[in-house]
mmCIF file of C-alpha atoms in Angstrom:
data_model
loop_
_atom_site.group_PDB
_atom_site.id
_atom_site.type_symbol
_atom_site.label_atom_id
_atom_site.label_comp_id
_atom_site.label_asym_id
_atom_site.label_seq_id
_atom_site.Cartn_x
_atom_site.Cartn_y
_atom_site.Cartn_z
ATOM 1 C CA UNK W 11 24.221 -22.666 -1.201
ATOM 2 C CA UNK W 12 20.836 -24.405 0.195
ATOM 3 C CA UNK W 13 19.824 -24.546 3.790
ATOM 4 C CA UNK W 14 20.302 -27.601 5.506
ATOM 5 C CA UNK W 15 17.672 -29.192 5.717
ATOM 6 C CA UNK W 16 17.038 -29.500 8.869
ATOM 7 C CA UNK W 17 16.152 -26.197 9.019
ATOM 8 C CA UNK W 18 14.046 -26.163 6.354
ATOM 9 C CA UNK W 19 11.501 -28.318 8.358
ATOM 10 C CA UNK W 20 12.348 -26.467 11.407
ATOM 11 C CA UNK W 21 10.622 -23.765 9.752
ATOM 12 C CA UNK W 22 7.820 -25.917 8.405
ATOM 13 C CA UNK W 23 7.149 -26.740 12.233
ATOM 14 C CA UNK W 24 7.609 -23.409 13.103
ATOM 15 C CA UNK W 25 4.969 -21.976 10.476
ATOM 16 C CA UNK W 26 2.370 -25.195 11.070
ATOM 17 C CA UNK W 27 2.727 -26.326 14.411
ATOM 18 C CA UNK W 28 3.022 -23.345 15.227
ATOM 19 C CA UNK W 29 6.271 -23.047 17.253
ATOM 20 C CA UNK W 30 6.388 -19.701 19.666
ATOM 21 C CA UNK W 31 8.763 -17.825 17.939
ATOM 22 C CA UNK W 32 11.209 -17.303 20.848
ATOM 23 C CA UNK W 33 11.417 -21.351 20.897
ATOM 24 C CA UNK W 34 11.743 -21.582 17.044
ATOM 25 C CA UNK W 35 14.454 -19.300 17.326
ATOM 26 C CA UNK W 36 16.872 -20.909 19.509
ATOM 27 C CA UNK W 37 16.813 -24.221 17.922
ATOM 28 C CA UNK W 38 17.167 -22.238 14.663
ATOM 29 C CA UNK W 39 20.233 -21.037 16.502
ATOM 30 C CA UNK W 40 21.700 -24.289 17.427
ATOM 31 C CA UNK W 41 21.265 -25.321 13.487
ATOM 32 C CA UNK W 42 22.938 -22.243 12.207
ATOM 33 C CA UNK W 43 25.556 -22.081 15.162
ATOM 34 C CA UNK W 44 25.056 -18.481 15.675
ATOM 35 C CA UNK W 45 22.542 -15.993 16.078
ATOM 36 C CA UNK W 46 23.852 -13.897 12.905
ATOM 37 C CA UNK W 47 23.716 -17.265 11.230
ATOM 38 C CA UNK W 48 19.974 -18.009 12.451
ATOM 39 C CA UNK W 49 18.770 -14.249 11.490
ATOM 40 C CA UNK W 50 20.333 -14.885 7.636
ATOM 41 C CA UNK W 51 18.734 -18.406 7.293
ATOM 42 C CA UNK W 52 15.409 -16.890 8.521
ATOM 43 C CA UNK W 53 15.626 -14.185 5.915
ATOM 44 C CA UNK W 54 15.893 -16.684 3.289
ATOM 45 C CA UNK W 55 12.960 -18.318 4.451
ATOM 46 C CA UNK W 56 10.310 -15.866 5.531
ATOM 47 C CA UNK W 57 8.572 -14.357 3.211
ATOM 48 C CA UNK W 58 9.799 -10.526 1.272
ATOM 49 C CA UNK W 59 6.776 -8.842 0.498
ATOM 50 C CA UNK W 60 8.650 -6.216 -1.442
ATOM 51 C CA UNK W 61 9.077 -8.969 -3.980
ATOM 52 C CA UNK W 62 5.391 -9.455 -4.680
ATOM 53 C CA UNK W 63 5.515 -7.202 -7.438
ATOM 54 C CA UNK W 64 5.224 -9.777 -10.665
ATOM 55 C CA UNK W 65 2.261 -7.765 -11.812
ATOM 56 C CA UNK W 66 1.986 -4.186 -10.499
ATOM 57 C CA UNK W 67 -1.518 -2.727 -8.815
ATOM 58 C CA UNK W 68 -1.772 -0.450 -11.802
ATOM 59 C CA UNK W 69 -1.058 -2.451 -14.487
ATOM 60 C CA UNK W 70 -3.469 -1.443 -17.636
ATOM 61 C CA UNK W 71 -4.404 -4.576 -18.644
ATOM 62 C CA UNK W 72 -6.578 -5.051 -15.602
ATOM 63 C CA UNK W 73 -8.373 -3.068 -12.844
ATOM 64 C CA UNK W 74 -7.982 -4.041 -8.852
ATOM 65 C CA UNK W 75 -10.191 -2.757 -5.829
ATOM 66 C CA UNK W 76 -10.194 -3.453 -2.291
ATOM 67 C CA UNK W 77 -14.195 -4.786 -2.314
ATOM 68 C CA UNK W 78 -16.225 -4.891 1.016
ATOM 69 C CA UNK W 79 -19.962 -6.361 0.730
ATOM 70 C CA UNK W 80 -22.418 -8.793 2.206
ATOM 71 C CA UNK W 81 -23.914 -11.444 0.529
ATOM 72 C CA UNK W 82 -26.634 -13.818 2.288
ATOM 73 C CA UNK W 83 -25.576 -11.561 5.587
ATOM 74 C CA UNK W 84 -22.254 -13.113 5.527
ATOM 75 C CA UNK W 85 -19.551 -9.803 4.933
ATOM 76 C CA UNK W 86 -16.906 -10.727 2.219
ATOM 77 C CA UNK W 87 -13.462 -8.558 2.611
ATOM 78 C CA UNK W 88 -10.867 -8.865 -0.107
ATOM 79 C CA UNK W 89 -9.002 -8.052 -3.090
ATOM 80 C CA UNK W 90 -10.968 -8.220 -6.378
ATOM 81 C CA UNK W 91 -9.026 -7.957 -9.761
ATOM 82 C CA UNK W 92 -10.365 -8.077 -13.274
ATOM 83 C CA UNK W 93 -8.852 -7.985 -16.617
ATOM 84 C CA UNK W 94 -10.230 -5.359 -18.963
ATOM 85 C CA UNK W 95 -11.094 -6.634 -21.931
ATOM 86 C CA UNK W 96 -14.869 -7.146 -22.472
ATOM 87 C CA UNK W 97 -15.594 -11.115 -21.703
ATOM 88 C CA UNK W 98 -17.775 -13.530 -19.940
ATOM 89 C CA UNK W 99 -14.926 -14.736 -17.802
ATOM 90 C CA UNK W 100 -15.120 -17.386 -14.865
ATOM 91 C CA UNK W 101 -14.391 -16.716 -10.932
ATOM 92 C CA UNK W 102 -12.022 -17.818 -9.351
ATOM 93 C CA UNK W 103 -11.155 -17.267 -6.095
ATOM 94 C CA UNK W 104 -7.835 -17.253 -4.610
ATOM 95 C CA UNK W 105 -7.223 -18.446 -1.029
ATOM 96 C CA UNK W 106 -4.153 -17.087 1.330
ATOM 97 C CA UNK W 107 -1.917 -19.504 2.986
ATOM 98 C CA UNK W 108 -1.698 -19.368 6.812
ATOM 99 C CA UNK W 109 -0.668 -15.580 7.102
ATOM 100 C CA UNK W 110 -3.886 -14.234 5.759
ATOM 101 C CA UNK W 111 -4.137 -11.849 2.517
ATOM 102 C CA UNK W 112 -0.680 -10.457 2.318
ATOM 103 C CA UNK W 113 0.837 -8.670 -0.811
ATOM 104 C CA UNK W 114 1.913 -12.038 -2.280
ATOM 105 C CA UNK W 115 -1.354 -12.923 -2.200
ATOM 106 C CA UNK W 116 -2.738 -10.014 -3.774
ATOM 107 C CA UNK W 117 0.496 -10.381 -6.625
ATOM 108 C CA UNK W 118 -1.325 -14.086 -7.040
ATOM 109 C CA UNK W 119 -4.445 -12.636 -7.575
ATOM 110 C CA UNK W 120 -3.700 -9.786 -10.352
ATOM 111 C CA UNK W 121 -1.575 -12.905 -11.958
ATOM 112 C CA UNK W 122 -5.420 -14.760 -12.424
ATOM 113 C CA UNK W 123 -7.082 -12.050 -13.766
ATOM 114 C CA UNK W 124 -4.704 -11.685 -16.307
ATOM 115 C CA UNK W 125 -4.830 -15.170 -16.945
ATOM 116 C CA UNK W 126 -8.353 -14.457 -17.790
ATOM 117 C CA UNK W 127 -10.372 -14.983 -14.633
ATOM 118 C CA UNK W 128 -12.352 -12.377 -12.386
ATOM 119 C CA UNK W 129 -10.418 -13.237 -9.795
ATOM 120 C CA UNK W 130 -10.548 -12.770 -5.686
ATOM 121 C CA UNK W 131 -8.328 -12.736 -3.306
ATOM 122 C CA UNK W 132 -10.696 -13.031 -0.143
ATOM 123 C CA UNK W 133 -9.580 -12.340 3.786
ATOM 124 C CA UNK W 134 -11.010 -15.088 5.517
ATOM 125 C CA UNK W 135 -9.950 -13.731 8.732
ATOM 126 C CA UNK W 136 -12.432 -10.743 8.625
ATOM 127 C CA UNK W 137 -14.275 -12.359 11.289
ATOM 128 C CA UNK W 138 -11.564 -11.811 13.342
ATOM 129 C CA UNK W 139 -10.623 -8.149 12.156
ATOM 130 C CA UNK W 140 -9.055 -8.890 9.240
ATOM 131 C CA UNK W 141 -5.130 -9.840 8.331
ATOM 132 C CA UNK W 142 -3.131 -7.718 10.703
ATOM 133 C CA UNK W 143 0.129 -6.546 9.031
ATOM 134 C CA UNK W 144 2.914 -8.947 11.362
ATOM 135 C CA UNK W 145 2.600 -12.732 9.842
ATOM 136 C CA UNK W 146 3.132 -14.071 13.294
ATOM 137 C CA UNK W 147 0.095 -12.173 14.335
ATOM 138 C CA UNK W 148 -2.156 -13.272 11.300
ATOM 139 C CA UNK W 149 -0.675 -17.137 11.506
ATOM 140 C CA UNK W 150 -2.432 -16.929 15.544
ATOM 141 C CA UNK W 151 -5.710 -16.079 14.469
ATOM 142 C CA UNK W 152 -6.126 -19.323 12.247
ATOM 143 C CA UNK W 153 -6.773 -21.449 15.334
ATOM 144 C CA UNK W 154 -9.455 -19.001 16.570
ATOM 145 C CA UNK W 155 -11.266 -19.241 13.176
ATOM 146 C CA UNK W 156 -14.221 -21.763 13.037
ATOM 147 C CA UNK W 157 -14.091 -23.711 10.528
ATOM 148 C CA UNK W 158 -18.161 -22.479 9.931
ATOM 149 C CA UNK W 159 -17.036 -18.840 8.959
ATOM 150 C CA UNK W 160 -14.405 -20.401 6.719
ATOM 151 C CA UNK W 161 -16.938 -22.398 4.391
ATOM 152 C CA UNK W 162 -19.556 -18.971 4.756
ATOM 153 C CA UNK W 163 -17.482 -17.074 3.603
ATOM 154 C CA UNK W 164 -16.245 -19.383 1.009
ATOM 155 C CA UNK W 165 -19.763 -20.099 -0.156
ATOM 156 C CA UNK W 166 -20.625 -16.433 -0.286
ATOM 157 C CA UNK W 167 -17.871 -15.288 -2.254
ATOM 158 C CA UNK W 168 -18.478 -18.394 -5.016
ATOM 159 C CA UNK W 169 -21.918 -16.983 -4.940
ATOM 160 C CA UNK W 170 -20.787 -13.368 -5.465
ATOM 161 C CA UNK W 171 -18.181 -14.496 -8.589
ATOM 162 C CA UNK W 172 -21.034 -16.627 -10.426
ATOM 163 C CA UNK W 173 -23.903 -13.489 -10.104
ATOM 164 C CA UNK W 174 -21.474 -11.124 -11.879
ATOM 165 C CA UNK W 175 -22.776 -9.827 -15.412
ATOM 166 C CA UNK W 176 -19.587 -10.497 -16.951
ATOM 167 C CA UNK W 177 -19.540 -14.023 -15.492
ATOM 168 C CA UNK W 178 -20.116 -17.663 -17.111
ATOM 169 C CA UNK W 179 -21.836 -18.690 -13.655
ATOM 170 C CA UNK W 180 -18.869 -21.395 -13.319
ATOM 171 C CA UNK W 181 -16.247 -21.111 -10.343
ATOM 172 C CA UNK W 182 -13.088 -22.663 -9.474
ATOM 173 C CA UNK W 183 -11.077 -21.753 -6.756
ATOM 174 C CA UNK W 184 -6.973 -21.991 -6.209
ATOM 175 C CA UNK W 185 -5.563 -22.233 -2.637
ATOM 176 C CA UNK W 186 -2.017 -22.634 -0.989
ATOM 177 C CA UNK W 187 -1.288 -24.576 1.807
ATOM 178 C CA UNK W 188 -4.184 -23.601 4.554
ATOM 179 C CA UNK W 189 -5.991 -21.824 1.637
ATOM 180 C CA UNK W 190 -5.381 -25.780 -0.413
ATOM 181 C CA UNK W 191 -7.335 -27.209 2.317
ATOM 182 C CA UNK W 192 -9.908 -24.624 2.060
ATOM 183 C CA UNK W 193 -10.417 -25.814 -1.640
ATOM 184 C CA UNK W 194 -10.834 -29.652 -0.900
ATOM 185 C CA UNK W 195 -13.550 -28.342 1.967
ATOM 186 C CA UNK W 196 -14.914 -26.486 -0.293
ATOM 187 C CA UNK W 197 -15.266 -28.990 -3.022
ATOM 188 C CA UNK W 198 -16.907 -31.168 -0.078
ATOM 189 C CA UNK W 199 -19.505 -28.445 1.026
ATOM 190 C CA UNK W 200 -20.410 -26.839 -2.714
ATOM 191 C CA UNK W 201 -21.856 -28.385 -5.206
ATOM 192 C CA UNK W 202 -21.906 -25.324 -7.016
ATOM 193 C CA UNK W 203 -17.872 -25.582 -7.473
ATOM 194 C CA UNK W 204 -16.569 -26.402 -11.316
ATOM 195 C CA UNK W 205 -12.782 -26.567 -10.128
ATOM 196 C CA UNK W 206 -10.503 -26.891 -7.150
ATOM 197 C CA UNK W 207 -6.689 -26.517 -7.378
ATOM 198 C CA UNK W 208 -5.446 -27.047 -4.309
ATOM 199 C CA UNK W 209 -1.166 -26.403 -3.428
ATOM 200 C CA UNK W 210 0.065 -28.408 -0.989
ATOM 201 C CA UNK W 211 -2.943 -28.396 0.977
ATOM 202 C CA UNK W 212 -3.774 -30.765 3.797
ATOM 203 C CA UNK W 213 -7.112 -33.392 2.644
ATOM 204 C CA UNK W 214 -10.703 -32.960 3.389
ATOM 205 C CA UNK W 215 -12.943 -35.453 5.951
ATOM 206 C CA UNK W 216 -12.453 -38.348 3.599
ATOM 207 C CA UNK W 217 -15.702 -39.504 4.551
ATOM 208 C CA UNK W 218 -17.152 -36.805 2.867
ATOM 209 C CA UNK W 219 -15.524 -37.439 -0.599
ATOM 210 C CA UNK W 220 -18.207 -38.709 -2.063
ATOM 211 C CA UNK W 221 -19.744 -35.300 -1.845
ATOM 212 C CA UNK W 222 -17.758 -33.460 -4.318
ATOM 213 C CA UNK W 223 -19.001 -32.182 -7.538
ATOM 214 C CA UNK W 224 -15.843 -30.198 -8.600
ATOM 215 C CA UNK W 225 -12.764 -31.445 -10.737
ATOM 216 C CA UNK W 226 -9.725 -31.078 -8.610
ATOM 217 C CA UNK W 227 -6.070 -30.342 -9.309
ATOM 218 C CA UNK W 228 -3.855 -31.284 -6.611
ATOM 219 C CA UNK W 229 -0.285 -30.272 -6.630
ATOM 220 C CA UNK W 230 2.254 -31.217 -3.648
ATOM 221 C CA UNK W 231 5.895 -31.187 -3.403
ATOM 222 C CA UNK W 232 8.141 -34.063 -2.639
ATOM 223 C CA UNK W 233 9.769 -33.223 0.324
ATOM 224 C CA UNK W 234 6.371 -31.785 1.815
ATOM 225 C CA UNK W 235 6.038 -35.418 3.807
ATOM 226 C CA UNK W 236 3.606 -34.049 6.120
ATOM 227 C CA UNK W 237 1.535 -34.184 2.925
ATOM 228 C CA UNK W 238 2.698 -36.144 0.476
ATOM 229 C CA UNK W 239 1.795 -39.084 3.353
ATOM 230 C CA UNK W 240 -1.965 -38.279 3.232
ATOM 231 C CA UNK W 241 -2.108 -38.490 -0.271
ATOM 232 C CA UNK W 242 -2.903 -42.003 -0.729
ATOM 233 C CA UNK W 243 -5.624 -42.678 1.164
ATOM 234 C CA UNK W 244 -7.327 -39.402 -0.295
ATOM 235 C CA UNK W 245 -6.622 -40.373 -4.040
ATOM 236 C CA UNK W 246 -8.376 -43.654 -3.335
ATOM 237 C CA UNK W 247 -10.868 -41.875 -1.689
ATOM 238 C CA UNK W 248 -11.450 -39.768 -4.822
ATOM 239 C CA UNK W 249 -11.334 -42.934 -6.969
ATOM 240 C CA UNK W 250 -13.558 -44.772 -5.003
ATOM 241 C CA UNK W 251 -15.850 -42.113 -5.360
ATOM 242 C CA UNK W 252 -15.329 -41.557 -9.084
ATOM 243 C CA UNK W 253 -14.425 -37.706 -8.409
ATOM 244 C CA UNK W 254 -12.581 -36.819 -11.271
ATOM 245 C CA UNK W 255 -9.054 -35.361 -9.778
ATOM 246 C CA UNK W 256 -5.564 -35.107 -11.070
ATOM 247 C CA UNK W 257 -2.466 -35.868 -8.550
ATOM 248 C CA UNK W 258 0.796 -33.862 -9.289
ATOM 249 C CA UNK W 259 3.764 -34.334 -7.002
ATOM 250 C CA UNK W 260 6.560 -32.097 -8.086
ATOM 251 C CA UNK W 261 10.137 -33.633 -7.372
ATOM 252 C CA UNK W 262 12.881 -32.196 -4.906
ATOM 253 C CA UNK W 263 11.048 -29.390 -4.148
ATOM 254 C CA UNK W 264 9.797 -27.682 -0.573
ATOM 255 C CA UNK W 265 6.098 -26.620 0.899
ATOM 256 C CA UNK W 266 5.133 -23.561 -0.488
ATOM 257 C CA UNK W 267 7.509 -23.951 -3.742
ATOM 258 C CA UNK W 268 4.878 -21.448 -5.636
ATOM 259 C CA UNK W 269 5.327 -18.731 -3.289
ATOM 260 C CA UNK W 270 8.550 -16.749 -5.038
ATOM 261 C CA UNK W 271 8.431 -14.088 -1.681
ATOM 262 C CA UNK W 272 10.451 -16.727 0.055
ATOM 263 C CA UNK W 273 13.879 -17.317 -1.486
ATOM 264 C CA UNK W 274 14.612 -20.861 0.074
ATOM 265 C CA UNK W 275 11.443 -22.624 -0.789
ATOM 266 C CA UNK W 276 10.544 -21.004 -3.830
ATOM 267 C CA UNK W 277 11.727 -22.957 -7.078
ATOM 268 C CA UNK W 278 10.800 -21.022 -10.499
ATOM 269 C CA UNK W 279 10.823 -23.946 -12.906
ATOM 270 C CA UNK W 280 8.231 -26.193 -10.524
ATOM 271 C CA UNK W 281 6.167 -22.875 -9.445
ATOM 272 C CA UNK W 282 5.957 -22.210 -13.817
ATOM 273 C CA UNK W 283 4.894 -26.097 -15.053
ATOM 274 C CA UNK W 284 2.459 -25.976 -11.492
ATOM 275 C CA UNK W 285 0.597 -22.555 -12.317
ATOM 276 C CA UNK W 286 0.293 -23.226 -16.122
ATOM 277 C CA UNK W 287 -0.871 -26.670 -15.224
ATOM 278 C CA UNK W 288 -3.842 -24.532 -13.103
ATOM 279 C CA UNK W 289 -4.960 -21.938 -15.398
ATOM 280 C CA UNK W 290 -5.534 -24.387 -17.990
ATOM 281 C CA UNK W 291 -7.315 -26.802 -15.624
ATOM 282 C CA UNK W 292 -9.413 -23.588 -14.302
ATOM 283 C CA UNK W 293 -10.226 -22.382 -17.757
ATOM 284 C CA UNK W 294 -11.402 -25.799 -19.231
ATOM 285 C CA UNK W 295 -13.727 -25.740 -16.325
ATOM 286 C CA UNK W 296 -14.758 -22.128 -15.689
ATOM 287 C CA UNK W 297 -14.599 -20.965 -19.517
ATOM 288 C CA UNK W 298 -17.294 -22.155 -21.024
ATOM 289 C CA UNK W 299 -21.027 -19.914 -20.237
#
């Protein structure tokens, strides 16, 4: 049976507001009518690392390394994965939601490189020490992280993907919910960008539209309101602009409908058509040398 939904988008406060968790918890508690209720919603909800397994660390088809390096004196932390047969291959780099480079995360990024793609997973909060293990404790960093490290780091690690050997020189990058605002920054500050795809992502300075060089995929879901209302005024912005950009919002289905670590929210059938829509989309961009 399916949450009411009113606590649903308590827990989309909770995780973007954010709520302390002590206050989430007692209007959680008042929703469920009990504590033991409140504690099995929330389990539904929050994310089960022990399910980001869809493609295993040691699958063959690929190799996977935790990669620490500077580029233009900017240090890049992360999760790098690359499939093994012999290619020129785009980058792509895959950006965390709000709870920093977790094992979902990591899942995501083994998933790209054997779509094809060098791909990697980078921990933007390295500035800060890196993801600490407790989500509640990575989701209070964001606010302490300038939005200046964000796009270094971000520009660095495009620059890292495109110098490979084995690369094209193109680069897209994929991001989910903070990480899909990343993207449309991104697509504002480098030119250098092929593709965006951003997941339910908040939208860039639309002032700064007219900036963007990359193709973007953006992907929402229909009960994501918060969202879904800025929309509008962004595609118009990209339209205005000529920015060529492709709107998909998937119907009666949650934020963070991709993320299948968090039984509630995730829905299989939108999460399939939504990441076969972006591998395609990254490949026609990043493909060709």
């Amino acid at each position: 049976m399916a949450l009411d939904r009113r606590i649903v988008e308590l827990y989309d406060e909770y995780t973007h507001k954010p709520l302390d968790r002590r206050v989430f918890f007692n209007r959680l508690m008042v929703l469920a009518g009990s504590a033991a209720a409140a504690e099995a919603a929330l389990a539904l909800l929050e994310p089960n690392y022990a399910q980001a397994q869809q493609i295993a660390p040691d699958d063959g088809r690929m190799t996977s390394e935790r990669l620490e390096t500077s580029v233009d004196g900017v240090l890049l932390k992360g999760y790098l994965a690359v499939p093994k047969t012999p290619a020129r291959r785009g980058g792509v780099l895959v950006i965390h939601e709000n709870r920093g480079l977790n094992p979902h995360i990591e899942d995501v990024t083994r998933r790209m490189a054997l779509a094809g793609f060098t791909a990697l997973g980078l921990d933007f909060l390295t500035p800060l020490g890196g993801t600490p293990q407790d989500p509640d404790a990575a989701r209070a960093l964001f606010p302490k992280l300038s939005a200046e490290d964000v796009l270094r780091q971000g520009r660095a690690a495009l620059k890292l993907l495109a110098a490979r050997p084995d690369a094209t020189g193109k680069t897209g990058a994929i991001g989910f919910c903070w990480g899909g605002g990343v993207v449309n920054d991104l697509a504002v500050a480098v030119p250098e960008l092929a593709a965006g795809v951003v997941f339910y992502g908040r939208s860039p300075d639309l002032a700064k539209v007219p900036q963007i060089k990359a193709r973007l995929l953006i992907q929402h879901a229909a009960r994501d309101t918060r969202l879904v209302q800025q929309l509008p005024e962004y595609e118009a912005a990209l339209k205005a602009a000529g920015i060529r950009h492709e709107v998909v919002v998937y119907p009666d289905v949650d934020h963070a409908f991709h993320n299948d670590t968090s039984a509630e929210r995730y829905n299989a059938a939108a999460a399939k058509q939504a990441w076969d829509k972006a591998v395609a989309f990254l490949a026609a961009e990043t493909g060709a040398a």
